Structures are given as C-alpha cells and as structure tokens.
Coordinates of C-alpha atoms and ligand atoms in Angstrom, one line a residue:
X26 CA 0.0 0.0 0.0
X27 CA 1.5 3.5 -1.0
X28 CA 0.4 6.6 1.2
X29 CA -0.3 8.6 -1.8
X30 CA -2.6 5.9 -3.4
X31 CA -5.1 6.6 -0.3
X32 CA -7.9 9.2 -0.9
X33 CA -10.2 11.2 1.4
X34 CA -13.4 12.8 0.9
X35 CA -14.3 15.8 1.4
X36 CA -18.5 15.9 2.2
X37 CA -20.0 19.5 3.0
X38 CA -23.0 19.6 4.9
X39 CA -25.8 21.6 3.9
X40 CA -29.8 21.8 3.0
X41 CA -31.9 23.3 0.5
X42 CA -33.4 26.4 2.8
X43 CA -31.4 28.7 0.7
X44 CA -31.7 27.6 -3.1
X45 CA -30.0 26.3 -5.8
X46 CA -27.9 29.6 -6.3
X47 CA -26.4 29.2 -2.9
X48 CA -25.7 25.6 -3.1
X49 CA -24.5 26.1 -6.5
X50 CA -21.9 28.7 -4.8
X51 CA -21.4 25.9 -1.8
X52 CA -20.9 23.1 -4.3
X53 CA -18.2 25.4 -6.7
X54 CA -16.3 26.7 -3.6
X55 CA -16.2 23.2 -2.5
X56 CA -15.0 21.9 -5.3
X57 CA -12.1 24.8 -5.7
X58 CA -10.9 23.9 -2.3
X59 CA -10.3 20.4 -2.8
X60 CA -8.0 21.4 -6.3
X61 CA -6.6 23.5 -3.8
X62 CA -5.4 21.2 -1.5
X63 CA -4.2 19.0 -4.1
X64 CA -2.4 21.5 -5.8
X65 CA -0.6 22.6 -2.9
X66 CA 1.3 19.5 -2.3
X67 CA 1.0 19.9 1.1
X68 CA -0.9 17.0 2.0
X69 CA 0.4 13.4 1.6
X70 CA -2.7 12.2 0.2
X71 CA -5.6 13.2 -2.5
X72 CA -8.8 15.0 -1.5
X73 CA -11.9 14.3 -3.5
X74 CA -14.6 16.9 -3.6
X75 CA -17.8 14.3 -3.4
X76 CA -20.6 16.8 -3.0
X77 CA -23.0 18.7 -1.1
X78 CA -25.2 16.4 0.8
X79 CA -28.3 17.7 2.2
X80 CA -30.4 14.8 2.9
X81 CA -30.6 11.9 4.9
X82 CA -30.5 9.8 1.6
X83 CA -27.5 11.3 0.2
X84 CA -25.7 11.6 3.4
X85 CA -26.5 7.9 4.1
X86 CA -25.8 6.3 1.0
X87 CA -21.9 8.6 0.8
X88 CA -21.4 6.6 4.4
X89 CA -21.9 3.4 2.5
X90 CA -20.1 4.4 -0.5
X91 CA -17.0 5.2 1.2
X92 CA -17.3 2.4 3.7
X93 CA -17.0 0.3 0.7
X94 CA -14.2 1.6 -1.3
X95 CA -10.9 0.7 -0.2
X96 CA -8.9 3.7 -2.0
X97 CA -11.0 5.8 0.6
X98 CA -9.1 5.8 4.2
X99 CA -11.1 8.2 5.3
X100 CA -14.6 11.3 5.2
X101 CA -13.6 15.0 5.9
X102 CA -16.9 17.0 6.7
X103 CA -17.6 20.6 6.7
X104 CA -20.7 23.0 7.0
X105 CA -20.5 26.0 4.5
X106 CA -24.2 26.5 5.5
X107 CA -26.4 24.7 8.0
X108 CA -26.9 21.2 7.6
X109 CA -29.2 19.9 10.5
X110 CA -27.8 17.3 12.1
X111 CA -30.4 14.9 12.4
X112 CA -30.2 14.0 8.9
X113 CA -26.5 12.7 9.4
X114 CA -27.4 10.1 12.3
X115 CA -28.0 6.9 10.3
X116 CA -25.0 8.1 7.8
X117 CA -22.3 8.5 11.0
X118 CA -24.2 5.2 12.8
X119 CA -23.0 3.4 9.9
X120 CA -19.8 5.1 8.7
X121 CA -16.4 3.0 9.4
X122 CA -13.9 4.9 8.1
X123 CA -11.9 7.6 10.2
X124 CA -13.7 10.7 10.3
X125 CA -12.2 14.6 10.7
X126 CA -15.2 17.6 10.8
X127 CA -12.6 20.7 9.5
X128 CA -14.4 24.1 11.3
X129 CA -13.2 26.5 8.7
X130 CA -14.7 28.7 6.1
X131 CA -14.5 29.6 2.4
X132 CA -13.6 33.2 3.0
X133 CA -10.9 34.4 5.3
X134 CA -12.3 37.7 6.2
X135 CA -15.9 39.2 7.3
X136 CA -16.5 42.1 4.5
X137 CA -17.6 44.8 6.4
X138 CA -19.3 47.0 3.9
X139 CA -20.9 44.1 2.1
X140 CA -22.2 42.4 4.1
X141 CA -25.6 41.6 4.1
X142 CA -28.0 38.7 5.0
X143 CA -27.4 37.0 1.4
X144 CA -23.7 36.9 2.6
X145 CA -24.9 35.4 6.1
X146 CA -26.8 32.9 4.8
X147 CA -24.1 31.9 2.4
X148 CA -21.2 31.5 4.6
X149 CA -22.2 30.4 7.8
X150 CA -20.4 28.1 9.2
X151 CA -19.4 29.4 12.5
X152 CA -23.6 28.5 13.0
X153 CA -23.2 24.8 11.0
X154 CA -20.0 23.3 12.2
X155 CA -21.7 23.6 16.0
X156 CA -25.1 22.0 14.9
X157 CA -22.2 19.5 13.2
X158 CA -20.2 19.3 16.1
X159 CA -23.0 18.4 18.8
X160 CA -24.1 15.5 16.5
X161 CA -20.5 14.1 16.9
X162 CA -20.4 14.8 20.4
X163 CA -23.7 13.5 21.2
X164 CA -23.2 10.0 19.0
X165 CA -19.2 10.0 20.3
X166 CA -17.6 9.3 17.9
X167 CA -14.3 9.5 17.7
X168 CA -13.3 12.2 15.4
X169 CA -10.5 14.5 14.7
X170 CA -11.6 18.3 15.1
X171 CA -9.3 21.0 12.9
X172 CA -10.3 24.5 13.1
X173 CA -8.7 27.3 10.6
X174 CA -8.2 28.9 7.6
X175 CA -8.5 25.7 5.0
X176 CA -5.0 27.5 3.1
X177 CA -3.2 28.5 6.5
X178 CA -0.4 26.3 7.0
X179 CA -1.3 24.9 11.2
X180 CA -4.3 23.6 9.1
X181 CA -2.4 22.1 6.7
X182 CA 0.0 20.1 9.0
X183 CA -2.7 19.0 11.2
X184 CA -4.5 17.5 8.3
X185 CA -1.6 15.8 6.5
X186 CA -0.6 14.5 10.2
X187 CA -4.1 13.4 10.5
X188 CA -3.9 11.4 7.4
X189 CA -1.3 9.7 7.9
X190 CA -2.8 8.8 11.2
X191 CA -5.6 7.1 8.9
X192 CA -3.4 5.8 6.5
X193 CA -2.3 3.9 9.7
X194 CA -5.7 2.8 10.4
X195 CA -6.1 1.5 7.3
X196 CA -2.9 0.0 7.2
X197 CA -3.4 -1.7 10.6
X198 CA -7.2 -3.2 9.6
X199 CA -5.5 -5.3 6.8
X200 CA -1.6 -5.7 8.6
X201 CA -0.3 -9.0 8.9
X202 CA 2.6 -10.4 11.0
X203 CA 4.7 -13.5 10.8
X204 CA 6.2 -14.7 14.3
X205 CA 8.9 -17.5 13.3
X206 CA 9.2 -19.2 16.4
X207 CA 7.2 -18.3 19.7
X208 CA 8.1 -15.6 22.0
X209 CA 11.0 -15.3 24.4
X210 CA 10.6 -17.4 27.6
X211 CA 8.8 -16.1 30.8
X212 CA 9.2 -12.4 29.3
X213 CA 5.5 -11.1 30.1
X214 CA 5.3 -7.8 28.7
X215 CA 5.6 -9.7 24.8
X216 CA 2.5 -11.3 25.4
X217 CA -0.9 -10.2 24.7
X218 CA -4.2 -11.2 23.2
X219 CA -4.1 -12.2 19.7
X220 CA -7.7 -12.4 18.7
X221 CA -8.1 -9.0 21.0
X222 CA -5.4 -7.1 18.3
X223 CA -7.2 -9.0 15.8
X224 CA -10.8 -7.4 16.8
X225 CA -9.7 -4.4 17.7
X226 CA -6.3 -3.2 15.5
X227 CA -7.4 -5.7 12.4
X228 CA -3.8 -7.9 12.8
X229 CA -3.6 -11.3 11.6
X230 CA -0.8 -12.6 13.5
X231 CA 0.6 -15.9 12.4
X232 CA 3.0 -18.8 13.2
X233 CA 5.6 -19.9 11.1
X234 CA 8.0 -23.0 12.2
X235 CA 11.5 -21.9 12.3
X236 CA 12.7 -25.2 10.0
X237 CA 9.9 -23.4 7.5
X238 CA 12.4 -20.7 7.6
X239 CA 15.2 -22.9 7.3
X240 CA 14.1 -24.7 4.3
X241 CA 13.5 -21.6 2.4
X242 CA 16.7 -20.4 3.0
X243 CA 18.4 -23.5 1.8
X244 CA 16.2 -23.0 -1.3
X245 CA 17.8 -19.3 -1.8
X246 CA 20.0 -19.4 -5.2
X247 CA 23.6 -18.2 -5.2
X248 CA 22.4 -15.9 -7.6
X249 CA 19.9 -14.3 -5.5
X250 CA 22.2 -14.2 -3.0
X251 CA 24.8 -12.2 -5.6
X252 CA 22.1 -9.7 -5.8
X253 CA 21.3 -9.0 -2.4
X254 CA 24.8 -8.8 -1.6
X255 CA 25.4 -6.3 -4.6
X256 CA 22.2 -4.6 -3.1
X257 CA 24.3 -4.1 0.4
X258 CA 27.4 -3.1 -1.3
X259 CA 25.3 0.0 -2.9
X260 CA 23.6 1.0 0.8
X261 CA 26.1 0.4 3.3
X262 CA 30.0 0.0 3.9
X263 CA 32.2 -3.2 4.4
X264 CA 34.0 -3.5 7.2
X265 CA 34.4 -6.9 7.1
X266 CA 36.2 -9.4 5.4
X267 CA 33.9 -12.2 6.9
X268 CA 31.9 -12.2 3.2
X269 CA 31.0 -15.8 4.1
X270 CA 28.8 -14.7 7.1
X271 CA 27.4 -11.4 5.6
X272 CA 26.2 -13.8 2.3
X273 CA 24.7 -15.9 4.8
X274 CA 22.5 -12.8 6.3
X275 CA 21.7 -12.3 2.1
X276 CA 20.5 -15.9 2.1
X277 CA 18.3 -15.2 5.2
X278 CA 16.8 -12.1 4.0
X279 CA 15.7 -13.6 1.0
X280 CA 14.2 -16.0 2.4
X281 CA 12.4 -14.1 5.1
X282 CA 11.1 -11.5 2.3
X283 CA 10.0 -14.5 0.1
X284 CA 7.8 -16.0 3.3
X285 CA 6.6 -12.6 4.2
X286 CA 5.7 -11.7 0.6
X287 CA 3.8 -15.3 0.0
X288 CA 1.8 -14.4 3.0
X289 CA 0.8 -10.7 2.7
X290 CA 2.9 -9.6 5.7
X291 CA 5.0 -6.8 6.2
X292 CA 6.1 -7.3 9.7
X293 CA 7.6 -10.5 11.7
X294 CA 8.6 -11.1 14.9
X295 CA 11.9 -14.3 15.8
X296 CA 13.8 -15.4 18.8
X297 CA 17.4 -15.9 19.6
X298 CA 15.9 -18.6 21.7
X299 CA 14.1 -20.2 18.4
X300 CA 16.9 -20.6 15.6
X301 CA 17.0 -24.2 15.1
X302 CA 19.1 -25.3 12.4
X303 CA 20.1 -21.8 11.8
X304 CA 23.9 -20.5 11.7
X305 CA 22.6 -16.9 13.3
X306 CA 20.6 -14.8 13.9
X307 CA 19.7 -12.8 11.8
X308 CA 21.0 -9.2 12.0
X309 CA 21.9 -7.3 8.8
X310 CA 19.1 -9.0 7.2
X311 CA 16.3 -7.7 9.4
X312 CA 18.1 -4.2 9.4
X313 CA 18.0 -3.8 5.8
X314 CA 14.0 -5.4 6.2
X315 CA 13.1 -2.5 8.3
X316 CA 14.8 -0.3 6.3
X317 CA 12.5 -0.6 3.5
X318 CA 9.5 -0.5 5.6
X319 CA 9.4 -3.7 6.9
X320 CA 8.6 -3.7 11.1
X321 CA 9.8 -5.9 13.3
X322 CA 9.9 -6.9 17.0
X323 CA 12.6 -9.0 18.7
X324 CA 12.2 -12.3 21.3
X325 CA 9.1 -12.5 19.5
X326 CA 7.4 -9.5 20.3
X327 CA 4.7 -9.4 17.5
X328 CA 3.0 -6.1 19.3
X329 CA 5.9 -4.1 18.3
X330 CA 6.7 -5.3 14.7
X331 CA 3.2 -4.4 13.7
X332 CA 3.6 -1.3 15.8
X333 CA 7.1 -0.7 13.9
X334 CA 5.2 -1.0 10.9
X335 CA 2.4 0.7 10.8
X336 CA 4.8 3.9 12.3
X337 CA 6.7 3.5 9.2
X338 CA 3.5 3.3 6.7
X339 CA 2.6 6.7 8.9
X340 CA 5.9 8.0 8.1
X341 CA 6.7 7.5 4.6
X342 CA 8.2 10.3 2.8
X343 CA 9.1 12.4 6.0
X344 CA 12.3 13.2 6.9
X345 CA 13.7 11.2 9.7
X346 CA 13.7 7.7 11.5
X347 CA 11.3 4.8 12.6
X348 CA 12.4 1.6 14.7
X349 CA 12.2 -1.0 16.8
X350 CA 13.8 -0.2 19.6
X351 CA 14.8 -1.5 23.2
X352 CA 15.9 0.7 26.3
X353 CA 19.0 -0.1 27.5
X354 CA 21.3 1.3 30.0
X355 CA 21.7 5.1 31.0
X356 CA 23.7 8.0 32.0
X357 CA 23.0 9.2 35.3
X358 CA 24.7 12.4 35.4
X359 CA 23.0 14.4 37.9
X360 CA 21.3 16.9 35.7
X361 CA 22.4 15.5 32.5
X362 CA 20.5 12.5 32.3
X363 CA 20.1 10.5 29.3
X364 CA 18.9 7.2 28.2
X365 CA 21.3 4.3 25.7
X366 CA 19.1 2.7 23.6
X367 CA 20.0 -0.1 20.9
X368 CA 19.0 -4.0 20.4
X369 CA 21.4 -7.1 20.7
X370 CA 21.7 -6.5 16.2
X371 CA 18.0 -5.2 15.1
X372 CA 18.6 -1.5 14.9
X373 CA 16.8 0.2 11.2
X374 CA 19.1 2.5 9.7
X375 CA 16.3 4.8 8.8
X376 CA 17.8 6.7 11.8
X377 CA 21.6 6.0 11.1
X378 CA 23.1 9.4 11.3
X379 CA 25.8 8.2 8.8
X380 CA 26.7 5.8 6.4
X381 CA 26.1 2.2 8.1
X382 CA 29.2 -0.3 8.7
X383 CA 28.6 -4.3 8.1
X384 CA 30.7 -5.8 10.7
X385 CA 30.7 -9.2 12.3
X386 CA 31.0 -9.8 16.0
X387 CA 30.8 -12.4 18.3
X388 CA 27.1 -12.1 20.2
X389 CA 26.7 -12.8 23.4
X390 CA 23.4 -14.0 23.6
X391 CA 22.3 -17.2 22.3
X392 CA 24.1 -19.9 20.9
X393 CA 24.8 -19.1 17.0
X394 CA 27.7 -17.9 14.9
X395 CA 29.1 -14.2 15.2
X396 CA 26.5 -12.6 13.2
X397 CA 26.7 -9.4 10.8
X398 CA 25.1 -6.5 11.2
X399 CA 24.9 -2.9 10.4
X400 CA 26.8 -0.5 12.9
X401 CA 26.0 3.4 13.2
X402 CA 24.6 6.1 15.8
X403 CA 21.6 7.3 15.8
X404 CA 21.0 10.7 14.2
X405 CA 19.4 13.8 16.4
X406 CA 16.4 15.5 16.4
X407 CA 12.9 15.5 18.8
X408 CA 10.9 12.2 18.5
X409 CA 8.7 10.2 20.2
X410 CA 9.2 6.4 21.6
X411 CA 5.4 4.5 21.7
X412 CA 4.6 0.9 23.1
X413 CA 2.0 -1.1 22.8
X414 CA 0.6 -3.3 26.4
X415 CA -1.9 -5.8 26.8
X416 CA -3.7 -4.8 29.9
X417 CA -6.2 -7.2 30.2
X418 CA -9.4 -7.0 28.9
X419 CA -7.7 -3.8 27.0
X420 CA -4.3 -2.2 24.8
X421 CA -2.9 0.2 26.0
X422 CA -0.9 2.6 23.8
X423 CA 2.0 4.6 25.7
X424 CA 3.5 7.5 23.8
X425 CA 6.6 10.1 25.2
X426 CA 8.4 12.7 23.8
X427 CA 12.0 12.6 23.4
X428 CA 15.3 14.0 22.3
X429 CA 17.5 11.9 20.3
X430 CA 20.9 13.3 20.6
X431 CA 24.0 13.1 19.3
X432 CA 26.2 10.1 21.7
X433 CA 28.0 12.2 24.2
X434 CA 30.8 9.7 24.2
X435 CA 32.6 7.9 22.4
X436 CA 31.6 4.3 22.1
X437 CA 34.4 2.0 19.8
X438 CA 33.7 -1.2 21.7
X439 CA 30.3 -1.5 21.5
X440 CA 29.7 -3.6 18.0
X441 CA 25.8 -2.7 17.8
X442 CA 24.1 0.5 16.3
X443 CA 22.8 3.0 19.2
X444 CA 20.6 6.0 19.4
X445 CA 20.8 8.1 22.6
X446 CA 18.2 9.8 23.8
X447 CA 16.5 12.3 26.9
X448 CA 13.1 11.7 28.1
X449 CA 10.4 13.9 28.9
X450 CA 9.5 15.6 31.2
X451 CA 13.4 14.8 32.4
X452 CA 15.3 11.0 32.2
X453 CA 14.2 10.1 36.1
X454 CA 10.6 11.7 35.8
X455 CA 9.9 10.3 32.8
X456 CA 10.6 6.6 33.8
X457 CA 9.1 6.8 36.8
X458 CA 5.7 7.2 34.5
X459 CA 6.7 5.1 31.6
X460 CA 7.0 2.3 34.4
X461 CA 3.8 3.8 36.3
X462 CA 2.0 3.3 33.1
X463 CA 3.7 -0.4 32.6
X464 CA 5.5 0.9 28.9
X465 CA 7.4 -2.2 27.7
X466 CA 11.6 -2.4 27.3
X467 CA 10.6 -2.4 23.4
X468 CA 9.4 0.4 21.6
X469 CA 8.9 2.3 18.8
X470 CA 11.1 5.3 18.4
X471 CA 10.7 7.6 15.6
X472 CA 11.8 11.4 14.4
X473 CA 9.0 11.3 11.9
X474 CA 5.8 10.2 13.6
X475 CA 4.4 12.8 16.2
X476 CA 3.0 12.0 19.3
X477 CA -0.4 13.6 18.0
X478 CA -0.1 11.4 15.4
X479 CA -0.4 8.7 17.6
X480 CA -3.0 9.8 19.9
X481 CA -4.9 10.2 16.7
X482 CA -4.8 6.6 15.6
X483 CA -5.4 5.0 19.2
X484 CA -8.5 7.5 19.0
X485 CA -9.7 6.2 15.7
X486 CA -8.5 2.4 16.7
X487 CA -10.6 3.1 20.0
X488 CA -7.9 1.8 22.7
X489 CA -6.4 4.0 25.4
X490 CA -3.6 6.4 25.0
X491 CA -1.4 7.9 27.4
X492 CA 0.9 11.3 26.3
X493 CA 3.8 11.7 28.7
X494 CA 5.0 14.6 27.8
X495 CA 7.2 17.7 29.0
X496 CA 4.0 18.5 30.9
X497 CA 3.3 14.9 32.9
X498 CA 3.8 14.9 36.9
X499 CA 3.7 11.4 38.4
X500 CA 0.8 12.4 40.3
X501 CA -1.3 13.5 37.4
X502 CA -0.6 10.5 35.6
X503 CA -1.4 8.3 38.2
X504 CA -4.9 9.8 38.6
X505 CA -5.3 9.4 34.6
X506 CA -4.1 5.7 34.9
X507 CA -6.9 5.2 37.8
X508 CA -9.4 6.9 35.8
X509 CA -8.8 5.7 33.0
X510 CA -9.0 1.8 34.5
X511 CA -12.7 2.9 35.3
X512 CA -13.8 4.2 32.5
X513 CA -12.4 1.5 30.0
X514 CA -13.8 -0.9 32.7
X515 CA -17.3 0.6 31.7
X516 CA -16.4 1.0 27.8
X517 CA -16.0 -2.8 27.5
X518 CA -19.1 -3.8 29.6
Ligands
MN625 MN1 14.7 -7.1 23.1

C-alpha cells in the first residue's frame, strides 16, 4: 500500500433552505478547495470533492459508499451553511472509516461594507460546524476536530498528520505479522491477546516454524544471494572481510522476504531462543528489512513489529527515522541525564546518522555464529518512543516525547548501532511514568511520527492512550491511569 494511493473525501453539509444559487456557490467553492489542496502539495494524500449532501439519503448512501471503497481511508466534513444534524445520524451510525469535521470557512475575512444577509446565509459556518459538532459529540464518535483557515499552514500540517494517522488505520485493519518461532521465555510484557489485536487493531498474526524458515533459506539461489549482496554493497559500507557470514545474512533475508511476501505480511517477529538449524541470527538482514518499511519486534514480540510497521507506513516520505527499539542502559549524570538505547543486532538504519558499517562480531546472547550487522549512531532530532501493552481485557498505547541526541561519548567497543536519547519531562521523571504506566523495554522510536499522530490513531482504533509529555507529573498520571481503568472498565461492559 502507497500513502499517496489513499484518498479522502471531502462531504460538505448543507440543506436546500437557501436555493440552488447558494448551493451552486457551496458546491463550486467546495470543489475549488479540494484542487486547492491538491495542488498545494501539502498534504500526503488526494482529496476528493464528493458533493454537497443535504439529505438523509444522500448523506447515508456517501457513508456506505465510502465504507465500501478501499482507495478511501477516510470522510472530511464541513458546514459552509447549515446542515441539520439529524439528517446525518443513520450516515455517521454506519460510517467505518476515520472521520475529521474541519471548522473552517471559504472566505478568510468578514466584508464589512458588504455584508448583508445574502452573505450570512451563504457563509455560515461558524452556526453549521456547531449543529455538526453536537451530532458528533452526542453519537461520540471518535473524530479528529481541525479548526482554521483551509490554506493557513497549522491547518495544513494537522490535516496531513491526520492522514497519515488514517493511512495507519487502514494499514493496521488489513496488517499482517509473521512470528517464526514463539516468543522469548517467561518475558510477560511480549505477550498479549491475539484475537483481542485482531478485533480491535485488524492484525492477523501468524505462526511460522522456524525449519519453514530454514528450508526456504536452503532454497535461496547463489544468484539471488549475488544480488542481495550487490544490493548491500550499494547502501552500506564493508568493514568486514567475513563475506561468508554477511552472504549468509543475504541468504536469510531472502528468504524471510519470500515468506513474508507469500503471505501478505510486512512485519515478523523471531527469537534468539528459536533458531534451530540456523547459523545466526539474523541481523543485517532484518536491518535492511526495516529499512525498507518492513517492522519488526525482537524475542518474538509481535505487538511491536506491527507497531514498527504501521509507524513506518505513517511515516513514509518524512524526513527522519522509525524503529524498533529496546531501552538499555543510562547515563546518570545528575542533571544531564540521558537514556542508551539499541538492540542485541536489530537496529533500522532509517535513523543511522551516517553511512552504516557491516561488521561481524561475536554475540553474546544465544548460541549461534558471530552474526553481521549494520553498525551506526543514531541521528538527532525531537521524537517520540510508543509501546503497545496488553492490559487485560484492553491495549494500552503509551506514547513520550523525546530528544535523540547526538552520543556524548565515544563508544568503539560497542559492536551494535545505538541512538541516545533524553526523556520527557526529564530522564528520572519520565521513567518513573513510563514504568507507572507499565510501557514495555521495546518500543517504537521515531523522528518522523508525532505524538499527536499517535493519539490520533489510538483515538480512531478506540484503545487508550497515554501522552507523557514535557507536561506529565507522576501524580497526574497516576490519577489518569486510575481513571482511565474505570472508564475503559465501563467502555468494555
Ligand atoms: Mn529485546
């Protein structure tokens, strides 16, 4: 699925009180705002201009249309008139698609000599976007509100962001993820409800037997082994004269990518603990997986890799980084505190600050081969991390802002690529909450995907989401955690 192949319609609400002229106008402006849009390259997907509806019947059957056609991720409404509300129940009751009502209005300014009621009756949607907005409120649904100038640039961003928070909807109804092998032994926090994501998030999440794996990698072809390894030599440096080990990460990519391609899935999830009749694990292969888009979660942690991946359908074509990734180890500096991240190989160079090194070193962990893998440090700039948790009965989605930052120290013996990074509010406040809230040691970090972004998709997906953020005290967030228990409690009776 490309972002750009997604579409969103644009419905504006209105009645036939005022005439034909007027809607007419409505319909024309309508229509010139969507070529607008489009034109202005600011937004990563098309908007389609698909009338003015002003009746139950029309409003209904637009609900059903776009419920029904997959190139639509999602409806954008807006009330150049009045359009009572009533009249868009049964439409909204059935309407499955992410939904944003945009308060704006065709022209920027009030024309004080001009105006007249001809002109109030016209352009009144300061008076339709609230009969709009109570139907919304009073159904709940879960909608995204914008309010602005339709060309001013805050409305632009928050509309684009919002997309891509729908693209990621979309992505996530029809997302599928391999798991070769089961997860990691006695880790909880990898665990979770299958058929719960599958209800709620739309993943099909599947086992594959390792010695599946292994037979399709001793099906892989020297020749398509040449090519991936020419394929490395064009995206990343050698630093290695270990060719033997880094063809055998080739021959284990193509294989995982031929597996994942037979199946529909662009995520997976493997073990160090599962690699029977495997040489290693794999390291360079899964890096250069993720780095074109693929997600994936370590010690079989499924929740991530489809996290990873719908990030990175959220962020394609932005500037900066989206990965798995796994806390570490920290600085303690009083003052200066800041958090190591990295993974025992899995890293995605989509963050790599420079040109990525194959190297092979012995790992530690497991019992397989010194594996090779892609070696860098993680490039700077604000992000967010985000984790997905299985409460019980409920996901939870934690979000945080953070600072990746350049490494502030050197770091030649550690053979694994690392992004270092300060929390907010500050390192120690912020993991008292993340632990308050019971975020996971795997997350997603990314410099492309906002935190609103994400609190836009858990609102569209319907499971909880909790911001920590330069604002969070412990105490606050503690009261939101106990609140929000309650009230999920109640949403799920
Ligand atoms: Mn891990």
């Amino acid at each position: 699925m490309e972002l750009k192949t997604k579409e969103f319609w644009f419905l504006v609400g209105s009645q036939f009180l005022y005439g034909p002229e007027v809607l007419d106008t409505v319909a024309a402006r309508a229509a010139e705002m969507a070529a607008w849009w489009n034109e202005s390259g600011k937004l990563p997907c098309k908007v389609v201009y698909k009338g003015t509806v002003k009746t139950d019947g029309e409003i209904t059957k637009a609900m059903k249309d776009a419920n029904a056609d997959d190139a639509c991720a999602g409806i954008i409404t807006w009330c150049h008139t009045f359009s009572p509300s009533k009249m868009w129940i049964h439409g909204f009751d059935l309407l499955q698609k992410p939904y944003c009502h945009l308060a704006t209005q065709y022209n920027r300014n009030i024309p004080n000599l001009e105006i007249d009621m001809d002109f109030m009756n016209l352009n009144q949607a300061a008076h339709g976007d609230r009969e709009h907005g109570f139907i919304g409120a009073r159904m709940r649904l879960p909608r995204k509100i914008i309010a602005g100038y339709w060309q001013d640039e805050p409305v632009l961003n928050e509309l684009a962001a919002w997309m891509r928070s729908a693209v990621g909807v979309a992505f996530s109804r029809e997302l599928k993820v391999i798991r070769f092998g089961d997860n990691m032994r006695e880790v909880a926090v990898t665990e979770g409800d299958k058929v719960e994501t599958h209800i709620k998030l739309g993943w099909q999440v599947d086992y594959w037997p390792v010695g599946h794996l292994v037979e399709t990698m001793d099906a892989v072809t020297d020749g398509e082994i040449d090519a991936k390894m020419a394929e490395y030599r064009a995206r990343y440096d050698f630093d290695t004269d270990d060719i033997a080990t880094v063809r055998y990460q080739a021959r284990e990519e193509v294989a995982m990518r031929k597996i994942l391609a037979r199946e529909g899935a662009c995520a997976f999830s493997n073990n160090f603990q599962d690699l029977y009749g495997m040489e290693q694990l794999p390291g360079l292969a899964t890096q250069n997986m993720m780095a074109d888009g693929c997600g994936y979660g370590g010690e079989g942690d499924w929740k991530t890799a489809a996290m990873t991946a719908i990030m990175k359908k959220m962020a394609e074509g932005l500037e900066g980084g989206t990965l798995f990734m796994e806390d570490y180890t920290y600085d303690l500096e009083p003052g200066k505190e800041v958090s190591l991240g990295a993974h025992m190989l899995e890293v995605c160079p989509s963050i790599a600050a420079q040109r990525p090194k194959i190297q092979v070193h012995h790992l530690g962990i497991g019992d397989r081969q010194p594996p090779a893998r892609l070696v860098f440090e993680g490039k700077a700039g604000p992000g967010i991390v985000a984790t997905l948790i299985d409460m019980g009965g409920r996901l939870r989605l934690l979000v945080q802002d953070i600072e990746v930052i350049k490494p502030i120290l050197e770091m030649p013996n550690l053979p694994v690529a690392r992004v270092m990074w300060k929390a907010q509010p500050d390192l120690l406040t912020g993991v008292k909450c993340w632990i308050l809230a019971g975020g996971a040691h795997h997350t997603v970090l990314s410099t492309a995907v906002t935190a609103q972004m994400m609190i836009d998709w858990a609102r569209m997906m319907e499971i909880e989401c909790v911001h920590i953020s330069a604002d969070t005290t412990p105490e606050a967030l503690e009261k939101e955690l106990f609140y929000n228990d309650i009230a999920w409690k109640l949403k799920n009776i």
